[in-house]
Coordinates of C-alpha atoms and ligand atoms in Angstrom, one line a residue:
Chain A
M28 CA 25.0 7.3 19.9
L29 CA 22.4 7.6 22.5
R30 CA 22.0 4.3 23.9
N31 CA 19.1 3.4 26.0
V32 CA 16.9 6.1 24.4
P33 CA 14.1 4.1 23.2
V34 CA 13.4 4.5 19.6
I35 CA 9.8 3.4 20.2
S36 CA 8.0 3.7 23.3
V37 CA 4.3 2.7 23.6
A38 CA 2.3 3.1 26.7
H39 CA -1.2 1.8 27.0
L40 CA -2.1 2.0 23.3
Q41 CA -5.7 1.6 22.4
K42 CA -7.3 1.2 19.1
R43 CA -11.0 0.5 18.3
Y44 CA -12.8 -0.2 15.1
G45 CA -16.3 1.1 15.8
S46 CA -17.3 -0.7 19.0
F47 CA -14.7 -3.5 18.5
T48 CA -11.5 -3.1 20.6
A49 CA -8.6 -4.4 18.3
V50 CA -5.9 -3.1 20.7
S51 CA -6.8 -2.8 24.3
D52 CA -3.5 -2.3 26.3
V53 CA -0.3 -2.5 24.5
S54 CA 3.0 -1.1 26.1
F55 CA 6.7 -1.8 25.1
H56 CA 9.7 -0.1 24.2
V57 CA 12.3 -0.7 21.6
E58 CA 15.9 0.3 21.8
E59 CA 18.3 1.4 19.2
G60 CA 19.7 -1.3 17.1
E61 CA 17.5 -4.0 18.4
I62 CA 15.6 -6.5 16.3
F63 CA 12.3 -6.4 18.1
G64 CA 9.7 -9.1 17.7
I65 CA 6.0 -9.0 17.8
L66 CA 4.2 -12.3 18.1
G67 CA 0.5 -13.3 18.5
P68 CA -2.1 -15.1 17.0
N69 CA -4.4 -14.0 14.0
G70 CA -6.3 -11.0 15.0
A71 CA -4.3 -10.3 18.0
G72 CA -3.7 -6.8 16.9
K73 CA -0.2 -6.9 15.7
T74 CA -0.8 -5.2 12.3
T75 CA -3.0 -2.5 14.0
T76 CA -0.3 -1.9 16.5
V77 CA 2.7 -1.4 14.0
E78 CA 0.5 0.8 11.7
S79 CA -0.5 3.0 14.5
L80 CA 3.3 3.4 15.1
Q81 CA 3.6 4.3 11.4
G82 CA 1.0 7.0 11.7
L83 CA -1.1 4.9 9.3
R84 CA -4.2 4.5 11.7
S85 CA -5.6 6.9 14.2
V86 CA -5.3 5.8 17.8
D87 CA -7.8 6.0 20.6
G88 CA -5.6 6.1 23.7
G89 CA -2.2 5.7 25.0
V90 CA 1.0 7.7 24.7
V91 CA 3.2 6.6 21.7
S92 CA 6.5 8.0 20.6
V93 CA 8.5 6.8 17.4
L94 CA 12.0 8.4 17.0
G95 CA 10.9 11.1 19.3
F96 CA 7.8 12.1 17.4
D97 CA 4.1 11.4 18.1
P98 CA 2.6 9.4 15.2
V99 CA -0.7 11.3 15.5
T100 CA 0.5 14.7 15.2
H101 CA 3.9 14.1 13.3
A102 CA 3.2 11.1 11.1
A103 CA 5.0 12.7 8.1
E104 CA 8.2 13.2 10.1
I105 CA 8.2 9.6 11.1
R106 CA 7.3 8.2 7.7
R107 CA 10.3 10.1 6.3
R108 CA 12.6 8.3 8.6
I109 CA 11.2 4.7 8.7
G110 CA 11.0 1.9 6.3
S111 CA 7.8 -0.3 6.1
Q112 CA 6.9 -3.5 4.7
L113 CA 3.1 -3.7 5.1
Q114 CA 1.2 -6.9 5.5
E115 CA -1.1 -5.8 2.9
S116 CA -0.3 -3.4 0.0
A117 CA 0.3 -3.6 -3.7
L118 CA 2.0 -1.9 -6.7
P119 CA 0.4 -1.4 -10.0
D120 CA 0.5 -4.8 -11.8
R121 CA 2.2 -3.3 -14.9
M122 CA 4.9 -1.5 -12.8
K123 CA 8.4 -3.2 -13.5
V124 CA 10.7 -4.0 -10.5
W125 CA 13.4 -1.6 -11.4
E126 CA 10.8 1.3 -12.0
A127 CA 9.5 0.6 -8.4
A128 CA 12.9 0.6 -7.1
D129 CA 14.0 3.6 -8.9
L130 CA 10.8 5.5 -7.8
F131 CA 11.0 4.5 -4.1
G132 CA 14.8 5.1 -4.3
S133 CA 14.3 8.7 -5.5
L134 CA 12.4 9.6 -2.3
R135 CA 15.8 9.7 -0.4
P136 CA 18.6 10.3 -3.2
T137 CA 21.3 9.6 -0.6
G138 CA 19.9 6.3 0.2
P139 CA 21.3 3.0 -0.9
D140 CA 21.8 2.1 -4.7
W141 CA 18.8 0.4 -6.0
H142 CA 20.6 -1.9 -8.1
E143 CA 22.3 -3.4 -5.0
L144 CA 19.2 -3.6 -3.1
I145 CA 17.4 -5.3 -5.7
A146 CA 20.4 -7.8 -6.2
D147 CA 20.6 -8.2 -2.4
W148 CA 17.0 -9.4 -2.2
G149 CA 17.4 -12.0 -5.2
L150 CA 15.7 -9.9 -7.9
A151 CA 18.4 -9.0 -10.1
E152 CA 17.1 -11.1 -12.8
K153 CA 13.6 -9.9 -12.4
K154 CA 14.5 -6.3 -12.9
D155 CA 12.5 -5.9 -15.9
A156 CA 9.5 -8.1 -14.8
R157 CA 6.2 -6.6 -14.2
F158 CA 5.1 -6.5 -10.5
G159 CA 2.0 -8.6 -11.4
S160 CA 4.0 -11.4 -12.9
L161 CA 6.1 -11.9 -9.8
S162 CA 5.4 -14.8 -7.6
G163 CA 4.1 -14.0 -4.1
G164 CA 7.4 -14.7 -2.5
Q165 CA 9.2 -12.4 -5.1
Q166 CA 6.7 -9.6 -4.4
Q167 CA 7.3 -9.9 -0.7
R168 CA 11.1 -9.5 -1.2
L169 CA 10.5 -6.5 -3.3
F170 CA 8.5 -4.9 -0.7
V171 CA 11.2 -5.5 1.8
A172 CA 13.7 -4.2 -0.6
L173 CA 11.5 -1.1 -1.2
A174 CA 11.2 -0.7 2.7
L175 CA 15.0 -0.1 2.8
A176 CA 15.3 2.1 -0.2
N177 CA 15.2 5.3 1.8
D178 CA 17.9 4.2 4.2
P179 CA 15.6 4.3 7.3
Q180 CA 16.7 4.5 10.8
L181 CA 13.8 2.1 11.8
V182 CA 12.1 -0.5 9.6
F183 CA 8.7 -2.2 10.3
L184 CA 8.3 -5.6 8.6
D185 CA 5.0 -7.0 9.0
E186 CA 5.3 -10.8 8.2
M187 CA 8.2 -10.3 6.0
T188 CA 9.0 -13.9 5.4
T189 CA 5.5 -15.1 4.8
G190 CA 5.4 -16.9 1.3
L191 CA 9.2 -17.1 1.3
D192 CA 10.7 -20.5 0.5
P193 CA 13.1 -21.9 3.2
A194 CA 16.3 -20.9 1.4
S195 CA 14.9 -17.3 0.8
R196 CA 13.9 -17.1 4.4
R197 CA 17.6 -17.8 5.7
V198 CA 18.7 -15.2 3.2
A199 CA 16.2 -12.7 4.4
W200 CA 17.3 -13.3 8.1
D201 CA 21.0 -12.7 7.1
L202 CA 20.1 -9.4 5.4
I203 CA 17.9 -8.2 8.3
R204 CA 20.9 -9.0 10.6
Q205 CA 23.1 -7.0 8.4
I206 CA 20.8 -4.0 8.3
R207 CA 20.7 -4.1 12.1
D208 CA 24.5 -4.4 12.3
R209 CA 24.5 -1.2 10.3
G210 CA 22.5 0.5 12.9
T211 CA 19.0 0.3 11.8
T212 CA 16.4 -0.8 14.4
V213 CA 14.0 -3.5 13.1
V214 CA 10.5 -4.2 14.3
L215 CA 9.5 -7.7 13.2
V216 CA 5.9 -9.0 13.2
T217 CA 6.1 -12.8 12.6
H218 CA 4.2 -16.0 13.1
F219 CA 7.4 -18.1 12.6
M220 CA 8.9 -19.2 16.0
D221 CA 12.3 -20.0 14.6
E222 CA 12.5 -16.7 13.1
A223 CA 11.7 -14.8 16.3
E224 CA 14.1 -17.2 18.2
N225 CA 16.9 -16.6 15.6
L226 CA 16.5 -13.2 14.8
C227 CA 14.8 -11.3 17.8
D228 CA 16.8 -9.6 20.6
R229 CA 13.6 -9.1 22.4
L230 CA 10.0 -9.8 21.7
I231 CA 6.4 -9.4 23.0
V232 CA 3.7 -11.9 22.6
V233 CA 0.3 -10.2 22.0
D234 CA -3.1 -11.7 22.4
S235 CA -6.4 -10.2 22.1
G236 CA -5.0 -6.7 22.0
R237 CA -2.8 -7.0 25.1
V238 CA 0.8 -7.9 25.8
V239 CA 0.9 -11.1 27.5
A240 CA 4.7 -11.4 27.8
T241 CA 7.9 -9.4 27.1
G242 CA 11.4 -10.7 27.2
T243 CA 14.3 -12.1 25.2
P244 CA 13.4 -15.5 23.4
Q245 CA 15.7 -17.4 25.9
G246 CA 14.1 -15.5 29.0
L247 CA 10.7 -16.4 27.9
I248 CA 11.4 -20.0 27.4
E249 CA 13.1 -19.9 30.8
E250 CA 10.1 -18.1 32.4
Y251 CA 7.3 -19.8 30.8
G252 CA 8.7 -23.0 29.3
G253 CA 8.1 -25.1 32.5
G254 CA 11.6 -25.7 33.2
V255 CA 13.9 -28.5 31.8
R256 CA 13.0 -32.2 31.0
V257 CA 15.6 -35.0 31.2
R258 CA 14.4 -38.2 29.5
F259 CA 16.2 -41.6 29.4
S260 CA 15.2 -45.3 29.5
N261 CA 16.2 -48.1 32.0
G262 CA 15.2 -51.4 33.4
G263 CA 11.9 -50.3 34.9
A264 CA 12.8 -50.0 38.6
D265 CA 11.7 -47.0 40.8
L266 CA 14.5 -44.5 40.8
D267 CA 12.8 -42.3 43.4
W268 CA 16.2 -41.3 44.8
L269 CA 16.6 -39.0 41.7
R270 CA 14.1 -36.6 43.5
E271 CA 17.0 -35.9 45.9
V272 CA 19.3 -34.7 43.2
P273 CA 20.0 -31.0 43.1
H274 CA 17.8 -29.0 40.6
V275 CA 15.5 -31.9 40.3
H276 CA 11.7 -31.3 41.1
D277 CA 9.9 -34.5 40.0
V278 CA 10.5 -37.8 38.4
A279 CA 7.7 -39.7 36.4
R280 CA 7.9 -43.1 34.9
E281 CA 6.0 -44.8 32.3
R282 CA 7.2 -48.5 32.1
D283 CA 10.9 -48.2 31.3
R284 CA 10.8 -44.4 30.2
Y285 CA 11.8 -41.8 32.8
E286 CA 11.1 -38.1 32.8
V287 CA 13.0 -36.0 35.2
R288 CA 11.8 -32.3 35.6
G289 CA 13.7 -29.5 37.1
D290 CA 15.4 -26.2 36.1
G291 CA 19.0 -25.2 35.8
P292 CA 21.7 -27.7 35.1
V293 CA 19.5 -30.7 35.6
L294 CA 21.2 -32.9 33.0
A295 CA 24.7 -32.7 34.4
H296 CA 23.5 -33.7 38.1
V297 CA 21.1 -36.3 36.8
A298 CA 23.9 -37.8 34.6
A299 CA 26.3 -37.7 37.4
A300 CA 23.9 -39.3 39.8
L301 CA 22.9 -42.1 37.5
V302 CA 26.6 -43.0 36.8
A303 CA 27.2 -43.0 40.4
H304 CA 24.4 -45.6 40.9
G305 CA 25.9 -47.6 38.1
I306 CA 23.4 -46.6 35.4
A307 CA 24.6 -45.4 32.0
P308 CA 21.5 -45.0 29.8
V309 CA 22.5 -44.5 26.1
D310 CA 19.5 -42.4 25.3
L311 CA 19.9 -39.8 28.2
R312 CA 19.0 -36.4 26.7
Q313 CA 17.6 -33.0 27.6
E314 CA 14.5 -31.5 26.2
R315 CA 13.7 -27.9 26.5
A316 CA 10.6 -26.1 25.9
T317 CA 10.7 -24.3 22.5
L318 CA 9.4 -20.7 22.0
E319 CA 6.4 -22.3 20.2
D320 CA 5.6 -24.3 23.3
V321 CA 5.7 -21.0 25.2
F322 CA 3.7 -19.2 22.6
L323 CA 0.9 -21.9 22.7
S324 CA 0.8 -21.9 26.5
L325 CA 0.7 -17.9 26.6
T326 CA -1.9 -17.4 24.0
G327 CA -4.2 -20.3 25.3
E328 CA -4.0 -22.4 22.1
A329 CA -2.2 -25.3 23.6
E330 CA -5.4 -27.5 23.7
Chain B
M9 CA 9.5 18.5 -8.8
R10 CA 11.9 15.8 -9.7
L11 CA 9.7 13.3 -8.1
L12 CA 6.6 14.6 -9.8
A13 CA 8.3 14.4 -13.1
K14 CA 9.4 10.8 -12.5
M15 CA 6.1 9.7 -11.2
S16 CA 4.5 11.2 -14.2
W17 CA 6.6 9.7 -16.6
L18 CA 6.1 6.2 -14.9
E19 CA 2.5 6.8 -14.9
M20 CA 2.4 7.6 -18.5
K21 CA 4.3 4.4 -19.2
L22 CA 1.8 2.4 -17.2
F23 CA -1.0 4.0 -19.1
L24 CA 0.6 2.9 -22.4
R25 CA 0.7 -0.6 -21.0
E26 CA -3.0 -0.9 -20.7
P27 CA -4.0 -1.4 -24.6
L28 CA -7.8 -1.2 -23.8
T29 CA -7.5 2.2 -21.9
V30 CA -5.4 3.6 -24.6
L31 CA -7.9 2.5 -27.3
F32 CA -10.8 3.9 -25.2
A33 CA -9.2 7.2 -24.7
L34 CA -7.9 7.8 -28.3
A35 CA -10.4 5.9 -30.4
L36 CA -13.7 6.7 -28.8
P37 CA -13.8 10.4 -29.6
L38 CA -12.8 9.6 -33.3
L39 CA -15.8 6.9 -33.4
V40 CA -18.2 9.6 -32.1
L41 CA -16.7 12.1 -34.7
F42 CA -17.4 10.1 -37.5
V43 CA -20.8 8.8 -36.5
M44 CA -22.0 12.3 -36.0
G45 CA -20.4 13.5 -39.1
G46 CA -21.9 10.8 -41.0
V47 CA -25.4 11.7 -39.7
F48 CA -25.2 15.4 -39.7
G49 CA -22.5 16.5 -42.2
N50 CA -21.5 20.1 -42.1
E51 CA -24.6 21.8 -43.4
V52 CA -25.5 25.1 -41.9
D53 CA -28.9 25.2 -40.4
A54 CA -29.9 28.4 -38.7
E55 CA -32.0 26.6 -36.2
F56 CA -29.5 24.4 -34.7
Y57 CA -25.9 24.3 -33.5
R58 CA -25.8 28.0 -32.6
G59 CA -26.4 28.7 -36.2
I60 CA -23.2 27.3 -37.6
G61 CA -22.4 24.0 -39.4
A62 CA -22.8 20.7 -37.4
M63 CA -19.1 19.8 -37.7
D64 CA -18.0 23.3 -36.8
Y65 CA -20.0 23.0 -33.8
Y66 CA -19.2 19.5 -32.8
V67 CA -15.3 19.7 -33.3
P68 CA -14.8 22.2 -30.5
A69 CA -17.5 20.3 -28.5
Y70 CA -15.6 17.1 -28.9
I71 CA -12.4 18.7 -27.8
A72 CA -14.3 19.5 -24.4
L73 CA -15.8 16.0 -24.5
V74 CA -12.3 14.4 -24.8
T75 CA -11.3 16.0 -21.6
A76 CA -14.5 14.9 -20.0
S77 CA -13.9 11.3 -20.9
V78 CA -10.4 10.9 -19.6
G79 CA -11.3 13.1 -16.5
L80 CA -14.5 11.5 -15.5
I81 CA -13.9 7.9 -16.4
S82 CA -10.2 7.0 -16.6
L83 CA -8.9 9.2 -13.7
P84 CA -11.4 8.2 -11.0
V85 CA -11.2 4.4 -12.0
H86 CA -7.3 4.7 -11.8
I87 CA -7.3 6.5 -8.4
A88 CA -10.0 4.4 -6.8
G89 CA -8.6 1.2 -8.1
N90 CA -5.1 2.1 -6.7
R91 CA -6.8 2.7 -3.2
E92 CA -8.7 -0.5 -3.5
L93 CA -5.5 -2.5 -4.3
G94 CA -3.4 -1.0 -1.7
V95 CA -1.2 0.7 -4.0
L96 CA -2.0 4.2 -2.3
K97 CA -1.4 2.9 0.9
R98 CA 2.1 1.7 -0.2
Y99 CA 2.9 5.1 -1.4
H100 CA 1.5 6.8 1.7
A101 CA 3.6 4.6 3.9
S102 CA 6.8 5.4 2.0
S103 CA 6.0 9.1 2.4
M104 CA 5.0 9.8 -1.2
P105 CA 3.3 13.1 -1.1
A106 CA -0.3 13.1 -2.1
A107 CA 0.5 16.0 -4.5
T108 CA 2.8 13.9 -6.3
V109 CA 0.7 10.8 -6.5
V110 CA -2.4 12.6 -7.6
G111 CA -0.4 15.3 -9.6
A112 CA 1.1 12.6 -11.8
S113 CA -2.2 11.0 -12.5
V114 CA -3.5 14.4 -13.4
V115 CA -0.5 15.2 -15.7
T116 CA -1.1 11.8 -17.4
T117 CA -4.8 12.6 -17.9
F118 CA -3.9 15.9 -19.4
V119 CA -1.4 14.5 -21.8
V120 CA -3.7 11.8 -22.9
A121 CA -6.4 14.3 -23.4
L122 CA -4.2 16.6 -25.4
F123 CA -3.1 13.5 -27.7
S124 CA -6.7 12.7 -28.1
A125 CA -7.8 16.2 -28.9
V126 CA -5.1 16.8 -31.5
L127 CA -5.9 13.5 -33.1
L128 CA -9.5 14.5 -33.2
V129 CA -8.8 17.8 -34.8
V130 CA -6.4 16.4 -37.4
A131 CA -9.1 13.6 -38.3
A132 CA -11.9 16.2 -38.4
S133 CA -9.9 18.6 -40.7
L134 CA -9.1 15.7 -43.0
G135 CA -12.6 14.2 -43.0
Y136 CA -14.6 17.4 -43.0
D137 CA -14.4 21.0 -44.4
I138 CA -14.0 22.7 -40.9
G139 CA -12.7 26.1 -40.5
A140 CA -9.5 26.9 -38.5
P141 CA -9.9 28.2 -35.0
D142 CA -10.4 31.9 -34.9
S143 CA -8.2 32.3 -31.8
I144 CA -5.6 29.5 -31.2
P145 CA -4.7 31.0 -27.7
M146 CA -8.3 31.0 -26.7
V147 CA -8.8 27.5 -27.8
V148 CA -5.8 26.3 -26.1
A149 CA -6.8 28.2 -22.8
A150 CA -10.1 26.6 -23.1
F151 CA -8.8 23.2 -23.5
V152 CA -6.4 23.6 -20.5
L153 CA -9.2 24.9 -18.3
S154 CA -11.5 22.3 -19.3
A155 CA -8.9 19.5 -18.8
L156 CA -8.3 21.0 -15.3
L157 CA -12.0 21.1 -14.6
F158 CA -12.7 17.4 -15.5
A159 CA -9.4 16.3 -13.9
S160 CA -10.3 17.9 -10.6
L161 CA -13.9 16.4 -10.8
G162 CA -12.2 13.1 -11.6
V163 CA -9.8 13.3 -8.5
L164 CA -12.8 14.1 -6.4
L165 CA -14.7 11.0 -7.6
G166 CA -11.6 8.9 -7.1
A167 CA -11.3 10.3 -3.7
V168 CA -14.7 9.6 -2.6
L169 CA -15.7 6.3 -4.4
P170 CA -14.6 3.1 -2.5
N171 CA -13.4 1.1 -5.8
S172 CA -12.8 0.8 -9.4
R173 CA -16.1 -0.5 -10.2
A174 CA -18.1 2.1 -8.4
A175 CA -15.9 4.8 -10.0
Q176 CA -16.5 3.2 -13.6
A177 CA -20.1 3.0 -13.1
L178 CA -20.7 6.6 -11.9
G179 CA -18.0 8.1 -14.2
V180 CA -19.6 6.6 -17.3
L181 CA -23.0 7.5 -16.1
L182 CA -22.0 11.2 -15.5
W183 CA -20.1 11.2 -18.8
F184 CA -23.1 10.0 -20.6
V185 CA -25.5 12.3 -19.1
M186 CA -23.3 15.1 -19.8
L187 CA -22.8 14.1 -23.4
I188 CA -26.5 14.0 -24.1
L189 CA -27.5 16.9 -22.2
G190 CA -24.5 18.9 -22.2
G191 CA -24.5 19.6 -25.8
A192 CA -22.1 17.1 -27.2
G193 CA -24.9 14.9 -28.4
P194 CA -28.1 16.3 -29.7
P195 CA -27.9 20.1 -30.4
P196 CA -28.9 22.0 -27.3
E197 CA -31.8 23.6 -29.2
V198 CA -33.7 20.4 -29.5
L199 CA -33.4 19.7 -25.7
S200 CA -36.9 20.3 -24.0
G201 CA -37.2 22.9 -21.2
A202 CA -36.4 20.5 -18.3
M203 CA -33.7 18.8 -20.1
D204 CA -31.9 22.1 -21.2
V205 CA -32.1 23.3 -17.5
V206 CA -30.2 20.2 -16.4
G207 CA -27.9 20.6 -19.5
Q208 CA -27.1 24.1 -18.4
A209 CA -26.2 22.7 -15.1
T210 CA -23.6 20.3 -16.6
P211 CA -20.0 21.4 -16.5
L212 CA -19.6 20.1 -20.0
R213 CA -22.1 22.5 -21.4
H214 CA -19.8 25.3 -20.2
A215 CA -16.6 23.7 -21.2
I216 CA -18.0 23.3 -24.6
R217 CA -19.1 26.9 -24.8
T218 CA -15.5 28.1 -23.9
V219 CA -13.9 26.0 -26.6
Q220 CA -16.4 27.2 -29.2
D221 CA -16.0 30.6 -27.9
G222 CA -12.2 30.6 -29.0
W223 CA -12.8 28.5 -32.1
L224 CA -15.9 30.4 -33.6
T225 CA -15.9 33.6 -31.7
L226 CA -19.1 32.9 -30.2
D227 CA -20.3 34.5 -27.0
A228 CA -19.5 32.0 -24.1
G229 CA -21.2 34.3 -21.6
L230 CA -20.5 33.4 -18.2
S231 CA -19.3 29.9 -19.1
W232 CA -15.6 30.9 -18.5
L233 CA -16.4 31.8 -14.9
V234 CA -18.6 28.8 -14.5
V235 CA -15.8 26.5 -15.5
G236 CA -13.3 28.2 -13.2
F237 CA -15.6 28.2 -10.4
I238 CA -16.5 24.4 -10.5
F239 CA -12.8 23.7 -11.0
A240 CA -11.9 25.7 -7.8
V241 CA -14.7 24.1 -5.8
A242 CA -14.0 20.5 -7.0
T243 CA -10.3 20.9 -6.3
A244 CA -10.9 22.1 -2.8
A245 CA -13.4 19.3 -2.2
A246 CA -10.8 16.7 -3.7
I247 CA -8.1 17.8 -1.4
R248 CA -10.5 17.9 1.6
F249 CA -11.9 14.2 1.0
F250 CA -8.6 12.6 -0.5
R251 CA -8.1 9.2 1.4
W252 CA -5.1 6.7 1.0
E253 CA -7.1 3.8 2.3
Ligands
LIG11 N1 -10.0 -1.7 9.1 C1 -10.5 -2.4 10.2 N2 -11.8 -2.4 10.4 C2 -12.3 -3.3 11.4 N3 -11.8 -4.2 12.0 C3 -10.5 -4.4 11.7 C4 -9.7 -3.5 10.9 N4 -8.4 -3.9 10.8 C5 -8.4 -4.9 11.7 N5 -9.5 -5.1 12.3 C6 -9.8 -6.2 13.3 O1 -8.9 -5.8 14.3 C7 -8.4 -7.1 14.9 C8 -6.8 -7.1 14.9 O2 -6.4 -7.1 13.6 P1 -4.9 -7.0 13.1 O3 -4.8 -7.0 11.7 O4 -4.3 -6.1 13.9 O5 -4.4 -8.4 13.5 P2 -3.0 -9.1 13.4 O6 -2.6 -9.4 14.7 O7 -2.2 -8.4 12.6 O8 -3.6 -10.6 12.7 P3 -2.8 -11.3 11.6 O9 -1.7 -12.3 12.2 O10 -3.9 -12.2 11.0 O11 -2.2 -10.6 10.6 C9 -8.8 -8.2 14.0 O12 -10.1 -8.8 14.8 C10 -9.5 -7.5 12.8 O13 -10.7 -8.1 12.3
LIG12 MG1 -1.4 -8.7 10.8

């Protein structure tokens, strides 16, 4: 397969609604077989961005290519090859689950068998239920299943797990990984940091219509997470010599509790140094910033 | 084509699952028929009804009226409502062709109008002494053209109106104006000058004349052309203005 040919490339995407600029400068690329995350606070422009890529919205600026097509001029070509779970859409209330699956499945007769798809997404018993009678999470799972009904090369999932219970979310993650393993590229818009951390190979953080960070979840944590913190408690003496330990930048103490900041293998060096000084705290532990900390600091919502 | 067939079948099932809509589509024409029949009977009065019996006049007129009620009310409410809810957006994102989505609604509308018209004719021939159509092919042709005319107007309304409430309001208003002034209510002969001019401008007036033309061998004049012309214009406009969201 053509590795390293981006499935999606976006350069300086811009989109205005009237005089309001929803997306002012978004650039990124997605490679084949990736699960690519788009994170950002409410109103950041995530949905606008992914819907522009699907040719569902006109764009006001930038160069975009999806599967080699321009969504402005070749939207139909793109839509035929992608799957999409929209943040907001609906089916007729009186349409039954199997009818929807059958209908969307017949768009691509060579696609997966809809019975299996429905079963994968936990809707086998709801086959004959009307769309309007499904719970929010069941409707959501149906939409994800329908997004896969045409055996897409690329699938857009806009808040796929919003409204799912914890068990269903785990199942959804597994299913998404399986889809990726079969070669489908996935673009995932999410508000769940654990989801992004678990699922995404790379991600961007968008804020106010701009990309504020790009990288792997681990890479972002290392870059923006403010390093490593090691904590322990001990008698209350000043342990200033810890500053000389490799990889340590700083030591702070509050009564008997210590916090050592640094980066890299701080824990190992601090542990060794403490033991060498005859100190063996039972609560010695390392704390790393989470993706959530990174997200909050990047999008200015920490305070 | 297979997709259109599947979608149409599905649309018809969805239609049947809405009891109130079914009742409206099938029972309303019968209600109008029996009210009017009760009032006017089928006496011939040379001054009114183009010189024929009231029921001989009204039954073909109601066939046209039936196509107008499903076309002008049910169809726009359906399309605008689906846009409002995001159903059309869902179809669009999955590359369901517009021709399939709209076509299935038109097919459903057509089938409902057909059922409703047959029911009407059966009820009328049981209840009143109405004559058989002079030319069945002409009546069928007029019915098909009339159904297409109002379906195209309905798709146009559904395309330009923002939501189902607006579609319902405007659809009912247009239908009612056409009913009164188009010749499906009071006989056209009693309409005063200005009202008759407006009546002449309603598509329903011409649709009625084409059906009556086939049924009673009356001269429909230019009405066949007018119906065809409005259908063509409305279809072009509907294609031009159709929106998914
Ligand atoms: N059709 C529209 N007309 C006008 N403004 C819009 C429209 N759609 C979105 N916006 C505005 O554009 C901005 C970005 O919206 P968008 O839906 O892309 O945000 P988002 O990042 O997906 O947010 P969320 O996390 O809440 O889903 C918001 O301020 C929103 O109010
Ligand atoms: Mg959104």
